[in-house]
Amino acid sequence: MGIQGLLPQLKPIQQPITLIRYEGQTLAIDGYAWLHRAAHSCAEELALGRPTSKYLEFFIKRLNMLRNRFNINPYLVFDGDAIMVKKDTELKRKQKRTENKERALALWKAGDKRQAYDYFQKCVDVTPEMAKCVIEYCQVQNIKYVVAPFEADAQMVYLEKKGLVQGIISEDSDLLIFGCRKLITKLTDHGEGIEICRDDFPRLPSKFPLSQLCPEEIRTMVCLSGCDYTAGIPKIGLLTAMKLVRKHKTMDNIIKSLQREGKFTVPKDFLAEYQLATFAFQFQRVYCPESGTMTTLSEIPDELRSCQALFNCIGRVISKTEHTKGAIADDSEVDHHLHGRIAAGELCPYNFQRVLVNRERKLQLTTKSEPIIGKPSVSQTGSIDTFFSKTASVSVSSTSTGVTTQMRVAIKKQEEKQMENERKMTSTVERRKLSRRDTPVVAGVGMSRYFGKTEDLPSEQNKNATTSAMRTPTPVEPTISPRLSDLAKSTSGSNSVLCGNEGLGSQDEEATDIPSSLLSTEVPSSMVPTQVDLESSPFSEEDSEVLSEIEDTAKFDRNEKAPNKRHCRSIADLRESFSYHRAPLQDKSVNVASGNGALHNSKGEKNQFAAGKVPSLGTKRPRHYVASPSSATAPRQATRTLSLSDFIYRGQ
DNA sequence: CAGTTCACGACAA
DNA sequence: CGTGAACTG
């Protein structure tokens, strides 16, 4: 993957840096790159279809580092659907993985867990469901994210072009071909990495004078030597490709020359492959979080707009009328709304008819067994977990958050670490009212801000605020109603069967399809779930407990007397309510410091996207909807944007 | 021999 | 990703 041999050639301009130099800026992060690394810490659980919080912990650790230690605004970008040019390679990889997985499982069953472990590592696959788990964390934490319609690479470069991010964290050298200006690679846990700037290209040695090539020539070069979209020509590496381009300029000339000399064997349809590759590099579909529409990385020139092949390889988009993905040239024919929901992580990126479900929650729903948590958590045992199991039965609010147990555990762990650090770093204990800091309960209280432990909140005002905010990170949609019945089917009848390891690897496909009637942008209000719908659902008691989060949101949606009853303010609310301006570690209040607008944490106009901006079903919000707090929400906002610690340690 | 491509093994987590 | 084997001129 990537451009073989590119990074070594760029060695002269690779600059070791620390993230300090990005203080106050926003950086795009290749979400799947992190997921892949994180997945190695729990390959076994992932392959066996068992719950885990490890990969989330990885994200939390790193996101905390970025935000707290370096004051950087992370902008997570996840891959979406595969584009045509890459689909076959994707399939091959999948095949390899399933191959390894089978071997791993065979070894596992044979009892050879040692060797099985190695093969688990080789078959690690990251799924959109895992991304969703991270996404829900982002929603709670007010971290920006987007699910790219296709490749994250193109999406991230687009964000950079638009000035929404000032740099890109990724391991992929492809980024530079897409036009990335600032690439940060090899980022460590401590925030050190390698920076590659486009502006430094002129400093490259004459051996590899990249700056003397125009963008098109660069694409020619990498296509010759091989990239994600072309196999390249055998025996031609980056350097010979460079020479060829310098000599003959265009791909046409190069191919002619090569064929004349006969030294190299040019694959038959290489030229066509190249053509498609350049399309994908330049015009790949991306999602514009500002306008809430699908666009292309670069604008498609008029003379190419009639090229059908182009629209096939830059990514097929959803047609507004057909409700299928196709090569659509006309922007107004594109269903931007559905793509917005994909970008928000609401719908499955490769099958928009399916709701995207957090992997860990899905596991909770399909196997009723209580999740196997990483470890019983030595410190302060009994505080948080029992806390949750207690309140779960008492109050719906704790289960209504849509946050899985894994998330709780993961967040809790990180919180503990952070508090540990805080403890070390601050010798002045008086800073805040921390009298209760060291009591075992503290962690539990700390958690409450994520999970709406409403009874801890003093005022009625806050209570409402929290419940409305806490409901669920997933936008509350009418689609929940049909889903409920599906889930009922899948969970109620077959509980005993589903327990245990039964679903090895086959846990994926759930009947979460949305009826096509719901795909239209106009949703009859009759689709809003009714009390009858819910009460007639034949849940067992346990089921309803597990499912209460969904049910809750539905109830809440009904009772909410918000102006827009089809789609409660859900995430917009959530992030608005929970945007604290700074994590508690720093003393400097950054709220005010962001004069340059780089840090637009809570009220920032640029912050509106990640999910709140996404148009909701059947509503037509103004294009540049800025989540300006209404007078009604303003006071709540005020109370909300206390420092995190204040929030944690208030009320008891 | 210098320059280059390519296949392998190792990382890290 | 870095290494070394293998190939070329």
XYZ file of C-alpha atoms (C1' of nucleotides) in Angstrom:
674
model
C 0.000 0.000 0.000
C 1.073 3.522 -0.557
C 3.914 4.429 -2.830
C 6.716 1.976 -2.439
C 9.974 3.690 -1.819
C 8.676 7.198 -1.655
C 9.369 7.858 1.974
C 13.012 6.818 1.735
C 13.477 9.255 -1.107
C 12.020 11.971 1.014
C 14.376 11.272 3.835
C 16.334 14.502 3.312
C 13.302 16.578 4.064
C 11.899 14.434 6.826
C 11.960 16.492 9.917
C 11.707 15.018 13.371
C 9.217 17.086 15.239
C 7.107 17.092 18.319
C 3.489 18.021 18.249
C 4.214 21.132 20.237
C 4.557 23.047 17.031
C 0.942 22.330 16.228
C -0.377 23.828 19.394
C -3.760 25.341 18.883
C -4.160 23.846 15.433
C -6.418 21.205 14.018
C -4.940 18.007 12.649
C -6.648 15.396 10.548
C -6.084 11.847 11.672
C -6.327 8.744 9.568
C -8.752 6.833 11.737
C -8.230 3.463 10.135
C -4.486 3.724 10.503
C -4.970 4.108 14.223
C -7.595 1.414 14.277
C -5.197 -0.975 12.619
C -2.527 -0.349 15.158
C -4.997 -0.502 17.971
C -6.462 -3.717 16.653
C -3.219 -5.526 17.248
C -3.657 -5.193 20.941
C -6.870 -7.154 20.782
C -6.568 -9.242 17.636
C -7.774 -12.304 19.423
C -10.913 -10.749 20.786
C -11.697 -9.222 17.448
C -11.260 -12.464 15.581
C -13.305 -14.400 18.085
C -16.049 -11.846 18.030
C -15.652 -11.047 21.666
C -16.127 -7.666 23.240
C -13.117 -5.551 23.920
C -12.347 -2.034 24.890
C -8.716 -2.110 23.976
C -8.891 -0.376 20.660
C -11.020 2.354 22.107
C -8.498 2.797 24.867
C -5.833 3.304 22.270
C -7.830 6.133 20.765
C -8.617 7.667 24.090
C -5.010 7.613 25.082
C -3.900 9.302 21.905
C -6.738 11.744 21.681
C -6.112 12.778 25.234
C -2.501 13.299 24.418
C -3.332 15.514 21.493
C -5.876 17.543 23.320
C -4.548 17.793 26.812
C -0.866 17.713 26.347
C -0.506 19.578 23.071
C -3.695 21.525 22.856
C -4.385 20.143 19.418
C -7.803 19.712 17.928
C -8.048 16.212 16.486
C -10.194 15.659 13.429
C -10.681 11.970 12.906
C -11.284 10.798 9.358
C -12.455 7.286 8.672
C -12.488 5.389 5.432
C -15.780 4.787 3.737
C -16.661 2.649 0.781
C -14.067 1.196 -1.563
C -13.721 2.757 -4.950
C -13.765 0.697 -8.102
C -10.069 0.878 -8.825
C -9.286 -0.626 -5.488
C -12.058 -3.067 -4.963
C -10.195 -6.067 -6.306
C -7.151 -5.446 -4.170
C -9.431 -5.065 -1.210
C -11.009 -8.376 -1.986
C -7.655 -10.057 -2.202
C -6.682 -8.715 1.155
C -9.942 -9.878 2.618
C -9.323 -13.305 1.230
C -5.900 -13.451 2.763
C -7.321 -12.400 6.073
C -10.055 -14.991 6.129
C -7.436 -17.536 5.184
C -5.345 -16.596 8.155
C -8.379 -16.427 10.305
C -9.318 -19.970 9.510
C -5.883 -21.172 10.370
C -5.976 -19.192 13.546
C -9.314 -20.608 14.546
C -8.193 -24.111 13.730
C -5.157 -23.711 15.918
C -7.291 -22.148 18.580
C -9.675 -25.033 18.672
C -6.817 -27.456 18.665
C -5.698 -25.777 21.830
C -2.585 -24.289 20.373
C -3.317 -20.810 21.516
C 0.253 -19.727 21.190
C 0.385 -20.210 17.459
C -3.164 -19.139 17.054
C -2.163 -15.816 18.475
C 0.262 -15.204 15.621
C -2.409 -15.850 13.082
C -4.878 -13.685 14.876
C -2.409 -10.887 14.407
C -2.278 -11.594 10.717
C -5.985 -11.523 10.170
C -6.798 -8.357 12.016
C -9.455 -6.530 10.159
C -10.945 -3.263 11.179
C -14.599 -2.754 10.530
C -16.846 0.258 10.304
C -18.495 -1.052 13.437
C -15.279 -0.516 15.307
C -15.009 2.922 13.826
C -18.500 3.553 15.092
C -17.384 2.737 18.582
C -14.748 5.411 18.338
C -17.198 7.751 16.703
C -19.566 7.509 19.609
C -16.751 8.396 21.898
C -15.978 11.387 19.711
C -19.556 12.483 19.899
C -19.558 12.381 23.648
C -16.206 14.096 23.802
C -16.920 16.736 21.237
C -14.175 15.601 18.944
C -14.580 16.289 15.294
C -14.774 13.378 12.914
C -16.072 12.429 9.527
C -16.575 9.211 7.664
C -15.212 9.780 4.194
C -17.465 8.629 1.378
C -14.506 6.704 0.049
C -10.866 7.004 0.948
C -9.827 8.907 4.008
C -6.735 10.075 2.161
C -8.684 12.150 -0.283
C -10.988 13.379 2.435
C -8.155 14.514 4.652
C -6.428 16.366 1.859
C -9.706 18.022 1.068
C -10.023 19.179 4.642
C -6.518 20.520 4.459
C -7.231 22.316 1.223
C -10.245 23.959 2.735
C -8.240 25.062 5.706
C -10.246 22.986 8.133
C -7.088 21.228 9.258
C -3.535 22.437 9.280
C -1.881 19.069 8.886
C -2.512 15.372 8.434
C -1.458 12.522 10.660
C -1.092 9.385 8.590
C 1.356 6.673 7.715
C 0.402 6.717 4.086
C 2.677 8.340 1.549
C -0.224 8.504 -0.868
C -1.271 11.666 0.871
C 1.463 13.617 -0.831
C 0.284 12.479 -4.238
C -3.200 13.648 -3.385
C -1.705 17.029 -2.695
C -1.178 17.023 1.037
C 0.925 19.929 2.232
C 1.851 18.835 5.721
C 2.132 15.188 6.573
C 2.966 13.863 10.000
C 4.052 10.248 10.119
C 5.419 7.813 12.638
C 3.690 9.530 15.465
C 4.584 8.006 18.793
C 2.652 7.834 22.004
C 4.638 10.773 23.248
C 3.737 13.035 20.384
C 6.945 12.773 18.434
C 6.925 12.129 14.743
C 8.256 12.923 11.321
C 7.001 15.868 9.410
C 7.077 16.093 5.643
C 6.208 19.431 4.127
C 5.441 20.041 0.527
C 7.209 23.342 0.828
C 10.447 21.494 1.448
C 10.368 19.666 -1.866
C 12.825 22.142 -3.398
C 15.384 21.036 -0.878
C 15.420 17.506 -2.203
C 18.658 16.325 -3.810
C 19.049 16.509 -7.568
C 18.744 12.773 -7.605
C 15.102 13.089 -6.854
C 13.963 16.585 -7.831
C 10.324 16.236 -6.946
C 9.737 19.958 -6.917
C 10.505 20.177 -10.587
C 7.587 17.978 -11.432
C 4.126 19.335 -11.867
C 1.334 17.463 -10.092
C 0.418 15.570 -13.208
C 4.000 14.465 -13.681
C 4.140 13.285 -10.113
C 1.085 11.158 -10.714
C 2.685 9.795 -13.862
C 5.746 8.882 -11.900
C 3.992 6.986 -9.152
C 1.710 5.226 -11.584
C 4.727 3.985 -13.488
C 6.399 2.596 -10.425
C 3.230 1.391 -8.825
C 0.663 2.792 -6.444
C -2.645 1.816 -4.959
C -4.401 2.250 -8.275
C -1.867 0.793 -10.665
C 0.318 -2.256 -10.481
C 3.015 -0.270 -12.237
C 5.470 -1.563 -14.783
C 7.699 -4.379 -13.622
C 11.270 -3.410 -13.026
C 10.465 0.260 -12.899
C 10.899 1.780 -9.509
C 10.527 5.315 -8.348
C 13.864 6.505 -9.619
C 13.620 5.197 -13.128
C 10.107 6.522 -13.216
C 11.455 9.893 -12.211
C 14.009 9.799 -14.985
C 11.417 8.802 -17.528
C 9.129 11.600 -16.540
C 11.905 14.139 -16.616
C 12.832 12.994 -20.066
C 9.508 12.467 -21.773
C 7.116 14.464 -19.652
C 3.866 12.756 -20.527
C 2.737 9.219 -19.986
C 1.952 8.872 -23.681
C 5.507 9.660 -24.658
C 6.941 7.443 -21.982
C 4.929 4.436 -23.027
C 5.790 4.944 -26.660
C 9.426 5.226 -25.794
C 9.360 2.138 -23.634
C 7.660 0.112 -26.308
C 10.145 1.314 -28.879
C 13.064 0.151 -26.811
C 11.402 -3.034 -25.700
C 13.329 -3.184 -22.455
C 10.239 -3.168 -20.346
C 7.018 -5.004 -20.777
C 4.148 -2.614 -20.520
C 1.021 -4.332 -19.249
C -1.723 -4.398 -21.785
C -4.222 -1.961 -20.380
C -1.724 0.066 -18.479
C -2.710 3.316 -20.117
C -6.324 2.881 -19.175
C -5.299 1.987 -15.664
C -3.215 5.090 -15.510
C -6.032 7.251 -16.747
C -8.360 6.000 -14.064
C -5.694 6.393 -11.438
C -5.175 10.040 -12.265
C -8.910 10.545 -12.013
C -8.985 8.951 -8.616
C -6.054 11.023 -7.423
C -7.536 14.294 -8.564
C -11.274 14.050 -8.439
C -12.098 11.488 -5.838
C -15.364 12.097 -4.086
C -15.182 13.692 -0.712
C -17.714 15.044 1.696
C -17.746 18.715 2.458
C -18.637 19.147 6.109
C -19.217 22.841 5.649
C -21.858 22.636 2.992
C -23.057 19.174 3.871
C -22.711 18.023 0.310
C -20.681 15.637 -1.753
C -17.925 17.172 -3.814
C -14.712 16.163 -5.438
C -11.198 16.731 -4.207
C -10.501 19.008 -7.144
C -13.136 20.411 -9.396
C -13.848 18.383 -12.474
C -13.100 20.388 -15.604
C -15.952 20.733 -18.035
C -14.298 18.751 -20.769
C -14.214 15.731 -18.477
C -17.748 15.957 -17.245
C -18.970 13.771 -20.064
C -16.515 11.033 -19.271
C -18.495 8.186 -17.837
C -15.426 6.268 -16.781
C -14.379 9.132 -14.591
C -17.516 8.986 -12.532
C -17.099 5.305 -12.138
C -13.671 5.487 -10.642
C -13.902 8.527 -8.430
C -16.541 6.762 -6.401
C -20.109 5.918 -7.141
C -22.554 7.975 -5.212
C -26.111 7.513 -4.158
C -28.714 8.698 -6.581
C -31.539 10.704 -5.168
C -34.121 9.083 -7.388
C -32.766 5.582 -7.855
C -31.583 5.001 -4.290
C -28.658 3.080 -5.604
C -25.030 3.899 -6.017
C -24.013 4.844 -9.511
C -21.763 6.932 -11.678
C -23.548 10.193 -11.385
C -22.286 13.264 -13.154
C -24.997 15.629 -12.078
C -24.470 16.935 -8.576
C -28.116 17.735 -8.105
C -28.920 14.108 -8.725
C -26.776 13.047 -5.783
C -28.488 12.263 -2.506
C -26.403 14.561 -0.384
C -28.571 13.948 2.589
C -27.933 10.255 2.736
C -24.261 10.871 2.217
C -24.377 13.244 5.112
C -25.693 10.512 7.308
C -22.933 8.245 6.148
C -20.413 10.964 6.900
C -21.841 11.250 10.379
C -21.297 7.554 10.923
C -24.983 6.957 11.133
C -25.248 4.655 8.176
C -22.977 1.924 6.989
C -20.628 3.453 4.433
C -20.813 0.594 1.977
C -24.443 -0.192 2.435
C -26.433 2.903 3.163
C -29.529 0.878 3.820
C -28.044 -0.367 7.003
C -27.616 1.488 10.238
C -24.078 1.499 11.480
C -23.879 -0.008 14.925
C -21.103 0.246 17.438
C -19.355 -3.096 17.457
C -19.411 -3.451 21.188
C -23.046 -2.568 21.503
C -23.919 -4.937 18.733
C -22.199 -7.687 20.645
C -24.124 -6.780 23.727
C -27.324 -7.036 21.791
C -26.620 -10.244 19.969
C -24.965 -12.190 22.718
C -26.695 -11.523 25.916
C -23.788 -12.580 27.996
C -22.219 -9.895 30.051
C -19.178 -8.693 28.185
C -15.792 -9.933 29.126
C -14.031 -6.909 30.301
C -10.334 -6.490 29.828
C -9.490 -7.017 33.440
C -11.257 -6.511 36.697
C -9.408 -3.272 37.107
C -7.385 -3.506 40.234
C -7.655 -0.017 41.512
C -10.884 0.990 43.068
C -12.595 -2.202 42.237
C -16.232 -2.229 42.762
C -16.650 1.450 42.500
C -17.594 2.055 38.985
C -18.828 -1.242 37.734
C -21.087 -1.921 40.629
C -22.092 1.635 40.444
C -23.344 1.133 36.976
C -25.005 -2.138 37.512
C -26.788 -0.629 40.460
C -28.032 2.415 38.748
C -28.867 0.504 35.647
C -31.793 -1.120 37.308
C -32.829 1.971 39.152
C -32.712 4.514 36.470
C -33.002 4.301 32.785
C -30.638 7.151 32.387
C -27.534 5.186 32.923
C -28.313 2.746 30.214
C -29.789 5.306 27.987
C -26.554 6.864 27.054
C -25.840 4.472 24.283
C -22.443 4.023 25.746
C -21.377 0.460 25.998
C -19.839 -1.124 28.990
C -16.623 -1.315 27.066
C -16.692 2.362 26.570
C -17.289 2.936 30.201
C -14.427 0.753 31.146
C -12.170 2.305 28.579
C -13.052 5.797 29.551
C -12.748 4.962 33.154
C -9.312 3.549 32.734
C -8.124 6.566 30.913
C -9.742 8.793 33.424
C -7.987 7.059 36.216
C -4.701 7.472 34.467
C -5.372 11.065 33.847
C -6.360 11.685 37.394
C -3.263 9.902 38.446
C -1.214 12.242 36.351
C -3.111 15.169 37.602
C -2.407 14.086 41.101
C 1.260 13.907 40.355
C 1.452 17.153 38.564
C -0.485 19.382 40.843
C 1.005 19.866 44.187
C -1.460 22.561 44.953
C -4.469 20.638 45.889
C -6.517 23.666 46.670
C -6.986 24.428 43.065
C -10.452 23.106 43.156
C -12.745 21.667 45.702
C -11.128 18.339 45.727
C -11.881 17.191 49.172
C -13.341 14.012 47.868
C -10.732 13.355 45.301
C -9.208 10.340 46.907
C -12.284 8.591 47.995
C -13.108 5.531 45.987
C -16.337 7.011 44.797
C -14.620 9.682 42.859
C -14.115 7.672 39.768
C -17.730 6.862 39.731
C -18.723 10.437 40.080
C -16.317 11.334 37.399
C -17.909 8.930 35.062
C -21.275 10.305 35.650
C -20.736 13.096 33.273
C -20.685 10.635 30.450
C -23.514 8.533 31.520
C -26.033 10.850 32.904
C -26.147 9.915 36.487
C -28.851 12.409 36.935
C -29.343 11.984 40.611
C -26.013 13.600 41.178
C -26.992 16.776 39.571
C -28.345 19.330 41.911
C -30.689 21.484 39.974
C -33.660 20.506 37.988
C -32.315 22.556 35.197
C -29.235 20.514 35.027
C -31.131 17.377 35.288
C -33.046 18.125 32.205
C -30.014 19.302 30.441
C -28.218 16.152 31.178
C -30.938 13.812 30.266
C -31.522 15.519 27.021
C -27.883 15.597 26.284
C -27.080 12.170 27.461
C -29.644 10.227 25.643
C -27.604 8.753 22.930
C -24.838 9.847 20.675
C -26.596 8.222 17.806
C -29.055 10.543 16.232
C -32.523 9.604 17.130
C -34.256 8.628 13.988
C -37.569 7.160 13.165
C -35.641 4.249 11.757
C -35.298 3.049 15.248
C -38.752 1.698 15.246
C -38.315 -0.889 12.528
C -34.974 -1.770 13.982
C -36.488 -2.610 17.287
C -38.599 -5.309 15.874
C -35.681 -6.744 14.011
C -33.697 -6.857 17.155
C -36.539 -8.387 18.977
C -36.596 -11.185 16.500
C -32.943 -11.795 16.677
C -32.628 -11.682 20.403
C -35.802 -13.016 21.872
C -36.106 -16.399 20.278
C -32.594 -17.587 20.240
C -30.942 -16.434 23.376
C -29.666 -19.743 24.512
C -28.276 -20.470 21.119
C -26.507 -17.221 20.808
C -24.691 -17.452 24.052
C -21.066 -18.339 24.180
C -18.828 -18.555 21.225
C -21.502 -19.677 18.902
C -21.174 -16.752 16.618
C -17.520 -17.076 15.841
C -16.869 -14.583 13.160
C -20.387 -14.704 11.970
C -21.561 -11.911 14.131
C -21.653 -9.449 11.327
C -24.752 -9.535 9.367
C -27.698 -8.447 11.285
C -31.046 -7.578 9.930
C -30.668 -3.898 10.347
C -31.982 -2.936 6.989
C -34.071 0.113 6.701
C -37.249 -0.195 4.791
C -36.908 1.630 1.550
C -39.801 3.786 2.504
C -37.564 5.377 5.067
C -34.919 6.275 2.630
C -36.802 9.123 1.193
C -36.030 12.477 2.602
C -39.623 13.018 3.401
C -40.670 10.896 6.270
C -44.252 10.886 7.236
C -44.709 11.795 10.818
C -46.508 8.548 11.243
C -43.147 6.912 11.166
C -42.240 8.430 14.457
C -42.352 5.624 16.941
C -45.416 5.469 19.058
C -46.022 4.096 22.460
C -47.823 1.190 20.922
C -44.859 0.267 18.825
C -42.686 0.044 21.798
C -44.986 -1.684 24.153
C -45.943 -4.290 21.681
C -42.370 -5.267 21.253
C -42.002 -8.701 22.737
C -38.890 -8.265 24.761
C -37.801 -10.360 27.598
C -36.940 -8.429 30.658
C -33.247 -8.655 30.042
C -33.669 -7.704 26.488
C -35.487 -4.605 27.317
C -32.800 -3.700 29.714
C -30.189 -4.041 27.073
C -32.324 -2.332 24.551
C -33.521 0.350 26.829
C -31.091 2.764 25.430
C -32.833 2.599 22.133
C -36.234 2.577 23.624
C -35.299 5.472 25.749
C -34.278 7.588 22.905
C -37.513 6.815 21.223
C -39.533 7.784 24.244
C -37.507 10.806 24.675
C -38.062 11.772 21.115
C -41.764 11.628 21.625
C -41.800 13.596 24.775
C -39.432 16.193 23.603
C -41.338 19.241 22.766
C -38.583 20.623 20.653
C -39.643 22.457 17.556
C -38.441 19.672 15.392
C -40.133 16.586 16.613
C -38.915 14.235 13.960
C -35.392 14.494 14.961
C -34.544 15.687 18.347
C -31.500 17.805 18.636
C -29.634 14.754 19.788
C -26.032 15.159 18.926
C -26.050 18.831 18.396
C -27.379 19.051 21.875
C -25.083 16.503 23.167
C -21.985 18.174 22.000
C -23.235 21.561 22.860
C -23.979 20.482 26.352
C -20.817 18.616 26.844
C -18.394 20.849 25.237
C -16.112 21.770 27.966
C -13.564 24.120 26.750
C -10.596 22.422 28.098
C -9.646 19.287 29.824
C -8.842 20.021 33.416
C -5.145 19.566 33.266
C -4.296 22.962 31.984
C -4.666 26.039 33.977
C -4.757 28.429 31.132
C -8.246 28.912 30.011
C -8.103 28.347 26.347
C -11.603 29.481 25.804
C -10.455 32.970 25.369
C -7.142 32.259 23.861
C -8.441 31.100 20.563
C -8.426 34.378 18.826
C -7.206 32.831 15.649
C -10.178 30.579 15.586
C -8.002 27.550 15.459
C -9.619 26.189 18.518
C -13.285 26.419 18.055
C -14.357 24.199 20.772
C -17.790 24.772 21.924
C -19.487 27.541 20.124
C -17.183 27.667 17.194
C -18.905 27.938 13.902
C -16.668 25.355 12.425
C -17.585 22.939 15.065
C -21.049 22.489 13.887
C -20.408 19.735 11.548
C -19.327 16.524 12.929
C -22.780 15.337 13.518
C -24.952 18.171 14.551
C -24.658 19.727 11.187
C -25.774 16.712 9.317
C -29.229 17.295 8.091
C -31.768 15.267 9.867
C -34.449 13.226 8.311
C -37.060 15.262 6.630
C -35.738 18.570 7.778
C -34.160 21.169 5.669
C -31.828 23.171 7.718
C -30.168 26.184 6.292
C -26.953 25.331 4.631
C -24.738 27.142 6.963
C -26.499 26.305 10.061
C -24.508 27.649 12.914
C -25.389 26.158 16.193
C -25.883 29.436 17.858
C -27.253 28.750 21.250
C -30.725 30.044 21.490
C -31.669 32.105 24.453
C -33.255 29.045 25.900
C -30.130 26.994 25.679
C -27.747 29.745 26.529
C -27.972 29.571 30.299
C -27.585 25.886 30.138
C -24.540 26.311 28.051
C -23.179 28.605 30.638
C -23.552 26.112 33.386
C -22.226 23.420 31.136
C -18.986 24.951 30.152
C -17.596 24.772 33.589
C -14.274 23.186 33.701
C -14.456 19.480 33.607
C -13.330 19.112 37.126
C -15.920 21.477 38.378
C -18.387 19.404 36.593
C -17.087 16.237 38.052
C -16.833 17.347 41.575
C -19.905 19.348 41.939
C -22.993 17.801 43.406
C -22.616 14.897 45.731
C 31.095 -1.227 -8.923
C 27.122 1.837 -8.488
C 22.515 1.977 -8.939
C 18.267 -0.203 -8.774
C 14.347 -3.461 -7.972
C 12.293 -6.766 -5.292
C 11.285 -10.287 -1.640
C 11.804 -11.159 2.933
C 11.574 -10.270 8.095
C 10.894 -7.066 11.720
C 8.713 -3.657 13.843
C 4.926 -2.085 17.275
C 0.911 -2.890 19.765
C 10.124 0.041 6.993
C 15.029 -1.654 6.551
C 17.858 -5.249 4.950
C 20.293 -7.943 1.446
C 20.129 -10.800 -2.833
C 19.980 -10.304 -7.612
C 20.275 -7.937 -11.780
C 22.039 -4.385 -15.125
C 25.364 -1.429 -17.590
